[in-house]
Short mmCIF file of C-alpha atoms and ligand atoms in Angstrom, two decimals:
data_model
loop_
_atom_site.label_atom_id
_atom_site.label_comp_id
_atom_site.label_asym_id
_atom_site.label_seq_id
_atom_site.Cartn_x
_atom_site.Cartn_y
_atom_site.Cartn_z
CA MET E 1 16.76 21.08 31.59
CA ASN E 2 18.46 22.91 28.61
CA LEU E 3 15.86 25.60 27.59
CA PRO E 4 16.38 27.82 24.52
CA ALA E 5 16.12 31.62 24.84
CA ARG E 6 12.97 31.47 22.60
CA PHE E 7 10.45 28.92 21.62
CA ASP E 8 9.64 29.11 17.96
CA VAL E 9 6.11 27.47 18.43
CA LEU E 10 4.09 27.11 21.49
CA LEU E 11 0.91 25.06 21.69
CA THR E 12 -1.34 25.72 24.69
CA GLY E 13 -4.88 24.70 25.71
CA ILE E 14 -4.33 21.13 24.89
CA HIS E 15 -4.51 17.76 26.64
CA LEU E 16 -1.54 15.41 25.92
CA ALA E 17 -1.53 11.66 25.22
CA THR E 18 2.18 11.49 25.44
CA LEU E 19 2.30 7.58 25.10
CA GLU E 20 5.21 7.71 27.48
CA GLY E 21 5.37 4.34 29.38
CA ALA E 22 2.96 1.62 28.87
CA ASP E 23 -0.17 3.87 29.14
CA TRP E 24 -1.72 6.82 27.44
CA GLY E 25 0.62 9.28 29.44
CA ILE E 26 -2.13 11.66 29.95
CA VAL E 27 -1.33 15.25 30.83
CA ARG E 28 -4.50 17.34 31.13
CA ASP E 29 -4.22 21.12 30.50
CA GLY E 30 -0.87 20.73 28.79
CA ALA E 31 1.50 22.68 26.57
CA ILE E 32 4.07 21.72 24.08
CA ALA E 33 6.90 24.00 23.09
CA VAL E 34 9.02 23.65 20.01
CA THR E 35 12.55 24.89 18.92
CA GLY E 36 13.54 24.15 15.38
CA ASP E 37 12.30 20.64 14.66
CA ARG E 38 12.55 19.32 18.16
CA ILE E 39 10.19 19.38 21.33
CA ALA E 40 11.83 21.68 23.75
CA TRP E 41 9.37 21.16 26.42
CA ALA E 42 6.10 19.20 27.07
CA GLY E 43 3.99 18.98 30.19
CA PRO E 44 1.33 20.67 32.30
CA GLU E 45 0.68 24.21 31.19
CA SER E 46 1.02 25.39 34.84
CA GLY E 47 4.65 24.32 34.69
CA LEU E 48 5.52 25.97 31.55
CA PRO E 49 8.93 27.71 31.73
CA ALA E 50 8.80 31.52 31.27
CA VAL E 51 10.32 31.66 27.85
CA PRO E 52 8.99 33.77 25.12
CA ALA E 53 7.48 32.17 22.01
CA SER E 54 7.56 33.38 18.44
CA ARG E 55 4.35 31.90 17.48
CA ARG E 56 1.56 30.65 19.93
CA LEU E 57 -1.25 28.35 18.96
CA ALA E 58 -3.91 28.46 21.67
CA PHE E 59 -6.42 25.49 21.64
CA ASP E 60 -9.48 25.10 23.61
CA GLY E 61 -9.26 21.66 25.15
CA ALA E 62 -8.11 19.74 21.98
CA TRP E 63 -6.06 16.68 22.38
CA ALA E 64 -2.38 16.18 21.15
CA THR E 65 -0.77 12.91 20.46
CA PRO E 66 2.50 12.02 18.72
CA GLY E 67 2.14 12.42 14.95
CA LEU E 68 0.84 9.15 13.42
CA VAL E 69 3.47 6.99 11.80
CA ASP E 70 2.06 5.02 8.94
CA CYS E 71 4.82 2.35 8.47
CA HIS E 72 3.53 0.23 5.62
CA THR E 73 2.06 1.92 2.46
CA HIS E 74 2.23 1.43 -1.39
CA LEU E 75 0.77 4.95 -2.04
CA VAL E 76 2.70 5.78 -5.14
CA TYR E 77 0.94 4.04 -8.11
CA ALA E 78 -1.05 4.95 -11.18
CA GLY E 79 -4.59 3.89 -12.11
CA ASN E 80 -6.98 2.04 -9.93
CA ARG E 81 -8.35 -1.53 -9.49
CA ALA E 82 -12.10 -0.79 -9.24
CA SER E 83 -12.95 -3.37 -11.97
CA GLU E 84 -10.86 -5.99 -10.14
CA PHE E 85 -13.08 -5.23 -6.97
CA GLU E 86 -16.29 -5.76 -9.05
CA ARG E 87 -14.80 -9.03 -10.14
CA ARG E 88 -14.03 -10.13 -6.65
CA LEU E 89 -17.52 -9.29 -5.56
CA ARG E 90 -18.84 -11.64 -8.23
CA GLY E 91 -16.64 -14.46 -6.73
CA ALA E 92 -13.10 -14.27 -8.21
CA THR E 93 -10.46 -14.38 -5.66
CA TYR E 94 -7.43 -12.13 -5.25
CA GLU E 95 -5.19 -15.10 -6.06
CA GLU E 96 -7.09 -16.01 -9.11
CA ILE E 97 -6.86 -12.49 -10.64
CA ALA E 98 -3.17 -12.37 -9.83
CA ARG E 99 -2.51 -15.66 -11.67
CA GLU E 100 -4.32 -14.46 -14.72
CA GLY E 101 -1.92 -11.49 -14.93
CA GLY E 102 -4.15 -9.00 -13.18
CA GLY E 103 -3.75 -7.68 -9.74
CA ILE E 104 -0.45 -6.37 -8.97
CA VAL E 105 0.78 -6.60 -12.52
CA SER E 106 -2.08 -4.49 -13.78
CA THR E 107 -0.91 -1.66 -11.53
CA VAL E 108 2.53 -2.28 -12.85
CA ARG E 109 1.44 -1.54 -16.29
CA ALA E 110 -0.26 1.81 -15.33
CA THR E 111 2.73 2.85 -13.00
CA ARG E 112 5.37 2.09 -15.76
CA ALA E 113 3.41 4.22 -18.30
CA ALA E 114 3.19 7.23 -15.99
CA SER E 115 5.82 9.90 -16.01
CA GLU E 116 7.30 10.85 -12.73
CA ASP E 117 5.38 14.09 -12.69
CA ALA E 118 2.19 12.23 -13.43
CA LEU E 119 2.82 9.95 -10.66
CA VAL E 120 3.50 12.80 -8.28
CA GLU E 121 0.17 14.27 -9.26
CA GLU E 122 -1.75 10.90 -8.77
CA SER E 123 -0.09 10.04 -5.51
CA ARG E 124 -0.10 13.39 -3.85
CA PRO E 125 -3.78 13.35 -2.68
CA ARG E 126 -3.13 10.11 -1.07
CA LEU E 127 -0.11 11.35 1.01
CA ALA E 128 -2.07 14.53 1.82
CA ALA E 129 -5.02 12.51 3.01
CA LEU E 130 -2.84 10.56 5.51
CA ALA E 131 -1.33 13.77 6.63
CA GLY E 132 -4.71 15.29 6.96
CA GLU E 133 -5.65 12.74 9.54
CA GLY E 134 -2.53 13.29 11.53
CA ALA E 135 0.35 11.28 9.87
CA THR E 136 3.63 13.00 10.07
CA THR E 137 5.95 9.94 9.09
CA VAL E 138 4.92 7.59 6.18
CA GLU E 139 6.72 4.67 4.87
CA VAL E 140 6.18 4.25 0.97
CA LYS E 141 7.22 1.10 -0.98
CA SER E 142 8.02 0.66 -4.66
CA GLY E 143 6.99 -2.68 -6.26
CA TYR E 144 4.85 -1.40 -9.25
CA GLY E 145 7.77 -0.66 -11.43
CA LEU E 146 9.29 -4.19 -11.57
CA GLU E 147 12.29 -2.98 -13.59
CA ARG E 148 15.20 -0.87 -12.35
CA THR E 149 14.27 2.63 -13.77
CA ALA E 150 10.50 2.32 -12.87
CA GLU E 151 11.21 1.06 -9.30
CA LEU E 152 13.62 3.93 -8.80
CA LYS E 153 11.13 6.39 -10.23
CA GLN E 154 8.64 5.30 -7.65
CA LEU E 155 11.12 5.89 -4.94
CA ALA E 156 11.94 9.24 -6.19
CA VAL E 157 8.26 10.20 -6.42
CA ALA E 158 7.83 9.22 -2.65
CA ARG E 159 10.77 11.31 -1.69
CA ARG E 160 9.60 14.34 -3.76
CA LEU E 161 6.13 14.13 -2.23
CA GLY E 162 7.59 13.90 1.23
CA ALA E 163 9.70 17.01 0.75
CA GLU E 164 6.68 18.91 -0.73
CA LEU E 165 4.07 18.01 1.97
CA ARG E 166 6.81 18.08 4.81
CA VAL E 167 5.95 14.40 5.68
CA ASP E 168 8.97 12.45 6.63
CA VAL E 169 8.84 9.71 3.99
CA ARG E 170 10.68 6.39 4.37
CA THR E 171 11.32 4.51 1.28
CA THR E 172 11.39 0.76 0.84
CA LEU E 173 12.35 -1.13 -2.28
CA LEU E 174 9.85 -3.86 -3.03
CA ALA E 175 11.17 -5.15 -6.40
CA ALA E 176 10.34 -8.76 -5.23
CA HIS E 177 6.65 -7.92 -5.18
CA ALA E 178 5.55 -9.91 -8.27
CA VAL E 179 7.16 -11.47 -11.33
CA PRO E 180 7.15 -8.83 -14.04
CA PRO E 181 5.62 -9.86 -17.49
CA GLU E 182 9.02 -9.96 -19.23
CA TYR E 183 9.91 -12.71 -16.77
CA GLU E 184 6.68 -14.79 -16.78
CA GLY E 185 7.44 -18.26 -15.56
CA ARG E 186 11.06 -17.26 -14.72
CA ALA E 187 10.74 -16.14 -11.09
CA ASP E 188 14.24 -17.17 -10.25
CA ALA E 189 15.69 -15.17 -13.10
CA TRP E 190 13.73 -12.11 -11.86
CA ILE E 191 15.21 -12.70 -8.46
CA ASP E 192 18.70 -12.71 -10.05
CA THR E 193 18.00 -9.29 -11.47
CA VAL E 194 16.54 -8.09 -8.30
CA CYS E 195 19.57 -9.24 -6.25
CA GLY E 196 22.35 -8.51 -8.82
CA ASP E 197 20.99 -5.24 -10.26
CA ILE E 198 18.19 -3.58 -8.66
CA VAL E 199 19.05 -3.86 -4.89
CA PRO E 200 22.61 -2.60 -5.52
CA ALA E 201 21.18 0.27 -7.79
CA ALA E 202 18.72 1.34 -5.09
CA ALA E 203 21.32 1.29 -2.40
CA ARG E 204 23.82 3.24 -4.64
CA SER E 205 21.12 5.81 -5.45
CA GLY E 206 20.20 6.35 -1.80
CA LEU E 207 16.70 6.19 -2.77
CA ALA E 208 15.81 3.29 -0.46
CA ASP E 209 15.86 2.97 3.27
CA ALA E 210 14.95 -0.74 3.49
CA VAL E 211 14.08 -3.71 1.28
CA ASP E 212 10.77 -5.69 1.40
CA ALA E 213 9.44 -8.79 -0.35
CA PHE E 214 6.20 -10.59 -0.88
CA CYS E 215 6.64 -14.19 0.36
CA ASP E 216 3.65 -16.04 -0.59
CA ARG E 217 1.96 -18.66 -3.01
CA ILE E 218 1.44 -15.78 -5.60
CA GLY E 219 4.62 -13.99 -4.51
CA PHE E 220 8.03 -15.41 -3.84
CA THR E 221 9.19 -18.63 -2.16
CA ARG E 222 11.18 -18.75 1.06
CA ASP E 223 14.44 -19.45 -0.80
CA GLN E 224 13.83 -16.61 -3.22
CA THR E 225 13.10 -14.42 -0.25
CA ARG E 226 16.20 -15.37 1.42
CA ARG E 227 18.26 -14.45 -1.76
CA VAL E 228 16.69 -10.99 -1.68
CA PHE E 229 17.64 -10.51 2.00
CA GLU E 230 21.05 -11.69 1.31
CA ALA E 231 21.43 -8.94 -1.33
CA ALA E 232 19.93 -6.39 1.10
CA ARG E 233 22.36 -7.32 3.74
CA GLU E 234 25.24 -7.09 1.15
CA ALA E 235 24.01 -3.68 0.20
CA GLY E 236 23.69 -2.61 3.86
CA LEU E 237 19.95 -2.17 3.88
CA PRO E 238 17.53 -3.36 6.57
CA VAL E 239 14.72 -5.89 5.62
CA LYS E 240 10.95 -6.26 6.26
CA LEU E 241 8.55 -8.73 4.75
CA HIS E 242 4.99 -9.33 3.57
CA ALA E 243 4.77 -12.54 5.39
CA GLU E 244 1.95 -15.13 6.19
CA GLN E 245 -0.79 -12.98 4.44
CA LEU E 246 -2.57 -15.66 2.28
CA SER E 247 -0.79 -18.83 3.55
CA ASP E 248 1.96 -19.83 5.94
CA GLN E 249 5.48 -19.88 4.25
CA ASP E 250 7.36 -19.65 7.48
CA GLY E 251 8.40 -16.21 6.18
CA ALA E 252 8.15 -14.37 9.50
CA ALA E 253 10.92 -16.72 11.04
CA LEU E 254 12.99 -16.00 8.03
CA ALA E 255 12.62 -12.37 8.25
CA ALA E 256 13.48 -12.69 12.11
CA GLU E 257 16.57 -14.56 11.19
CA PHE E 258 17.75 -11.51 9.07
CA GLY E 259 16.89 -9.23 12.13
CA ALA E 260 14.03 -7.75 10.02
CA LEU E 261 12.47 -4.51 11.19
CA SER E 262 9.01 -5.93 10.78
CA ALA E 263 6.99 -8.76 9.38
CA ASP E 264 3.70 -7.52 8.09
CA HIS E 265 0.15 -8.93 7.58
CA LEU E 266 0.61 -12.19 9.57
CA GLU E 267 -2.95 -13.72 9.34
CA TRP E 268 -1.36 -17.20 8.92
CA LEU E 269 1.45 -16.73 11.41
CA SER E 270 2.53 -19.99 13.17
CA PRO E 271 3.81 -20.20 16.81
CA ARG E 272 7.22 -20.91 15.42
CA GLY E 273 7.06 -17.56 13.49
CA ILE E 274 5.81 -15.73 16.80
CA GLY E 275 8.74 -17.21 18.76
CA ALA E 276 11.32 -16.18 16.17
CA MET E 277 9.80 -12.70 15.95
CA ALA E 278 9.88 -12.21 19.67
CA ALA E 279 13.50 -13.44 19.95
CA ALA E 280 14.71 -11.08 17.19
CA GLY E 281 12.60 -8.04 18.18
CA THR E 282 10.87 -8.04 14.90
CA VAL E 283 7.68 -5.87 14.98
CA ALA E 284 4.29 -7.33 13.79
CA VAL E 285 2.65 -4.93 11.50
CA LEU E 286 -1.15 -5.68 11.30
CA LEU E 287 -2.98 -4.33 8.20
CA PRO E 288 -6.79 -4.51 8.99
CA GLY E 289 -7.64 -2.71 5.77
CA ALA E 290 -6.19 -5.68 3.64
CA TYR E 291 -7.95 -8.27 5.90
CA TYR E 292 -11.25 -6.32 5.44
CA ALA E 293 -11.04 -5.66 1.72
CA LEU E 294 -10.22 -9.21 0.86
CA ARG E 295 -13.02 -10.39 3.24
CA GLU E 296 -10.44 -12.67 5.06
CA THR E 297 -11.68 -14.75 7.88
CA LYS E 298 -8.45 -16.02 9.45
CA LEU E 299 -7.36 -13.50 12.10
CA PRO E 300 -3.86 -12.63 12.97
CA PRO E 301 -2.91 -14.44 16.32
CA VAL E 302 -3.18 -11.27 18.37
CA ASP E 303 -3.35 -12.89 21.82
CA ALA E 304 -0.30 -15.01 21.06
CA LEU E 305 1.64 -11.97 19.83
CA ARG E 306 0.84 -10.17 23.05
CA ARG E 307 1.66 -13.29 25.19
CA ALA E 308 5.09 -13.43 23.41
CA GLY E 309 5.77 -9.84 23.85
CA VAL E 310 6.01 -9.09 20.14
CA PRO E 311 5.52 -5.33 19.57
CA ILE E 312 2.24 -4.78 17.47
CA ALA E 313 2.00 -2.01 14.94
CA VAL E 314 -1.02 -0.98 12.69
CA SER E 315 -0.82 0.64 9.35
CA THR E 316 -2.94 1.47 6.29
CA ASP E 317 -1.16 -0.71 3.73
CA CYS E 318 -2.50 2.02 1.38
CA ASN E 319 -2.51 0.21 -2.08
CA PRO E 320 -4.99 -0.20 -5.00
CA GLY E 321 -5.33 -4.08 -4.74
CA THR E 322 -5.87 -4.91 -1.01
CA SER E 323 -6.34 -1.75 0.97
CA PRO E 324 -7.51 1.19 -1.18
CA THR E 325 -7.72 3.37 1.81
CA THR E 326 -6.12 6.74 2.81
CA SER E 327 -7.42 6.82 6.37
CA PRO E 328 -5.21 5.88 9.22
CA LEU E 329 -7.90 6.62 11.78
CA LEU E 330 -10.27 4.18 10.12
CA MET E 331 -7.47 1.55 10.52
CA LEU E 332 -7.23 2.27 14.21
CA ASN E 333 -11.01 1.51 14.39
CA MET E 334 -10.69 -1.64 12.25
CA ALA E 335 -7.71 -2.79 14.41
CA CYS E 336 -9.99 -2.67 17.31
CA THR E 337 -13.25 -3.89 15.77
CA LEU E 338 -11.69 -6.68 13.50
CA PHE E 339 -8.60 -7.67 15.56
CA ARG E 340 -9.64 -6.81 19.01
CA LEU E 341 -6.76 -4.41 19.68
CA THR E 342 -7.61 -1.97 22.57
CA PRO E 343 -7.75 1.72 21.44
CA LEU E 344 -4.48 2.23 23.36
CA GLU E 345 -2.76 -0.69 21.64
CA ALA E 346 -4.05 0.59 18.23
CA VAL E 347 -2.88 4.20 18.87
CA ARG E 348 0.45 3.00 20.09
CA GLY E 349 0.68 0.73 17.05
CA MET E 350 0.36 3.87 14.77
CA THR E 351 2.80 5.95 16.88
CA CYS E 352 5.53 4.62 19.01
CA VAL E 353 5.45 0.98 17.88
CA ALA E 354 5.26 1.93 14.34
CA ALA E 355 8.34 4.20 14.85
CA GLN E 356 10.08 1.23 16.15
CA ALA E 357 9.07 -0.80 12.95
CA LEU E 358 11.01 1.87 10.98
CA ARG E 359 13.84 2.10 13.66
CA LEU E 360 13.16 5.72 14.14
CA ARG E 361 14.05 6.26 17.79
CA ASP E 362 13.32 10.06 17.86
CA ARG E 363 9.54 10.01 17.55
CA GLY E 364 6.26 8.23 18.67
CA VAL E 365 6.13 9.81 22.05
CA LEU E 366 5.66 13.40 23.14
CA ARG E 367 8.80 14.30 25.08
CA ALA E 368 11.45 16.93 25.11
CA GLY E 369 14.14 16.18 22.58
CA MET E 370 12.03 14.12 20.30
CA ARG E 371 11.06 15.32 16.85
CA ALA E 372 8.31 17.89 16.89
CA ASP E 373 5.86 15.72 15.15
CA VAL E 374 2.43 16.31 16.83
CA ALA E 375 -1.20 15.62 15.73
CA VAL E 376 -3.92 17.65 17.30
CA TYR E 377 -7.56 16.27 17.45
CA ALA E 378 -10.94 17.62 18.39
CA VAL E 379 -11.87 14.76 20.63
CA SER E 380 -12.77 14.54 24.30
CA GLU E 381 -10.65 11.60 25.16
CA PRO E 382 -7.92 9.74 23.21
CA ALA E 383 -9.82 6.35 22.85
CA GLU E 384 -12.25 8.46 20.75
CA LEU E 385 -9.57 8.28 17.99
CA ALA E 386 -10.42 4.50 17.54
CA TRP E 387 -13.98 4.63 18.55
CA ARG E 388 -15.45 6.57 15.59
CA PHE E 389 -15.17 5.61 12.01
CA GLY E 390 -15.57 7.69 8.90
CA GLY E 391 -15.03 11.29 10.31
CA ASN E 392 -11.81 13.23 10.73
CA PRO E 393 -11.37 15.14 13.92
CA CYS E 394 -7.71 16.17 13.08
CA LEU E 395 -7.28 19.92 13.39
CA GLY E 396 -3.80 19.82 12.06
CA THR E 397 -0.19 18.70 12.85
CA LEU E 398 3.35 19.93 13.56
CA ARG E 399 5.52 18.33 11.02
CA GLY E 400 9.08 18.55 12.18
CA GLY E 401 8.09 21.60 14.12
CA VAL E 402 6.23 23.35 11.27
CA PRO E 403 2.47 24.02 11.94
CA CYS E 404 0.17 22.61 9.37
CA PHE E 405 -3.32 23.75 10.41
CA ALA E 406 -6.17 24.36 8.00
CA VAL E 407 -7.55 26.97 10.43
CA GLU E 408 -4.98 28.41 12.83
CA PRO E 409 -6.29 28.47 16.43
O1 NIG D 1 0.13 -5.30 1.01
N1 NIG D 1 0.29 -8.60 -0.86
C1 NIG D 1 1.04 -7.89 -1.45
N2 NIG D 1 1.05 -6.55 -1.61
C2 NIG D 1 0.04 -5.73 -1.26
C3 NIG D 1 -0.96 -5.65 -2.32
C4 NIG D 1 -0.57 -5.11 -3.64
C5 NIG D 1 -1.67 -5.04 -4.63
O2 NIG D 1 -2.49 -5.93 -4.79
O3 NIG D 1 -1.49 -4.13 -5.48
C6 NIG D 1 -0.49 -5.95 0.09
O4 NIG D 1 -1.62 -6.49 0.38
FE1 FE D 2 1.49 -4.20 1.62
#
């Protein structure tokens, strides 16, 4: 073991849920030592090497997990959709509102009108709330600009907020989210622009880590999605997909064909899609917040995904239309209550499996050499993280080795 002469930060008095292996990886009475942005040592405190530490955080029996990874959000947007919520409660459907030019396009109008600084101000509390419950890595999509400059503006805002709050933000271009008003009735022409102009511009700017699309009745067809994926491949960017959310378009199989990082939502996923995802190693990202808020009744095929060995991630889908939540912990609860994941599956789904969905191999478990992303909770066992809903037991996080605690222990 290569140990440094000093630890920068040392956490003691904590129990660890390392998530090493297939179980919780429980280490009672543990400690974590950090040097720079890496975990230098993790294990039982009794075995802690005799290395001095610059800063010591002594807890009294809290639990540490890998920092949460929220692998699917749309948290950079302006305005809200409360009136659409009221309409849906009176009986209008999400699809009807979208077809009338509301829904995503109404958030596009507000987001285009907001300056970059205003978008930072509106979006900061959302990222801060995710981080406040333990998230240390957050994926953020564009998709509310739907023109080149506004899409890049959203991605730039996401990166700025990540740097400011020390959250590792991963950005995804979602220009194929809806047809912008200027292209009404001309979806193919919009896809031409996405493929010929926006995907290459996003790749050149370095502002996008991946490309996503919305393949559905009110989104884009399979053929249009294929073209977006081809443009992404040409630009050297990995893909992922909003697939089988409202209907089965065989989108997950298409995503798998392109070696997608993940296919997300998946309520209408078919056995064929499951087989293709299993063969390609594409992660299934389940979004219980959207299922709940749209009052869906068709459950994603969790058992079949398990049987096929498809890794299952869980995420907030933080967005103003279908999942206006900033609570990753609530999503752990909903993944169990609504989708029947076990607490262990849910927590793995928002740590190591979510890291896999972003192809980040240096996080998601507590182990020496991994990024020092750690969440600390005032709970008495790790399953409690998924059991409760509506509270926040997070005491704070290490984000890339930097302690972020409201009250330092
Ligand atoms: O993940 N379905 C597509 N995209 C988002 C919703 C976006 C919105 O309604 O603003 C989702 O559910
Ligand atoms: Fe989404």
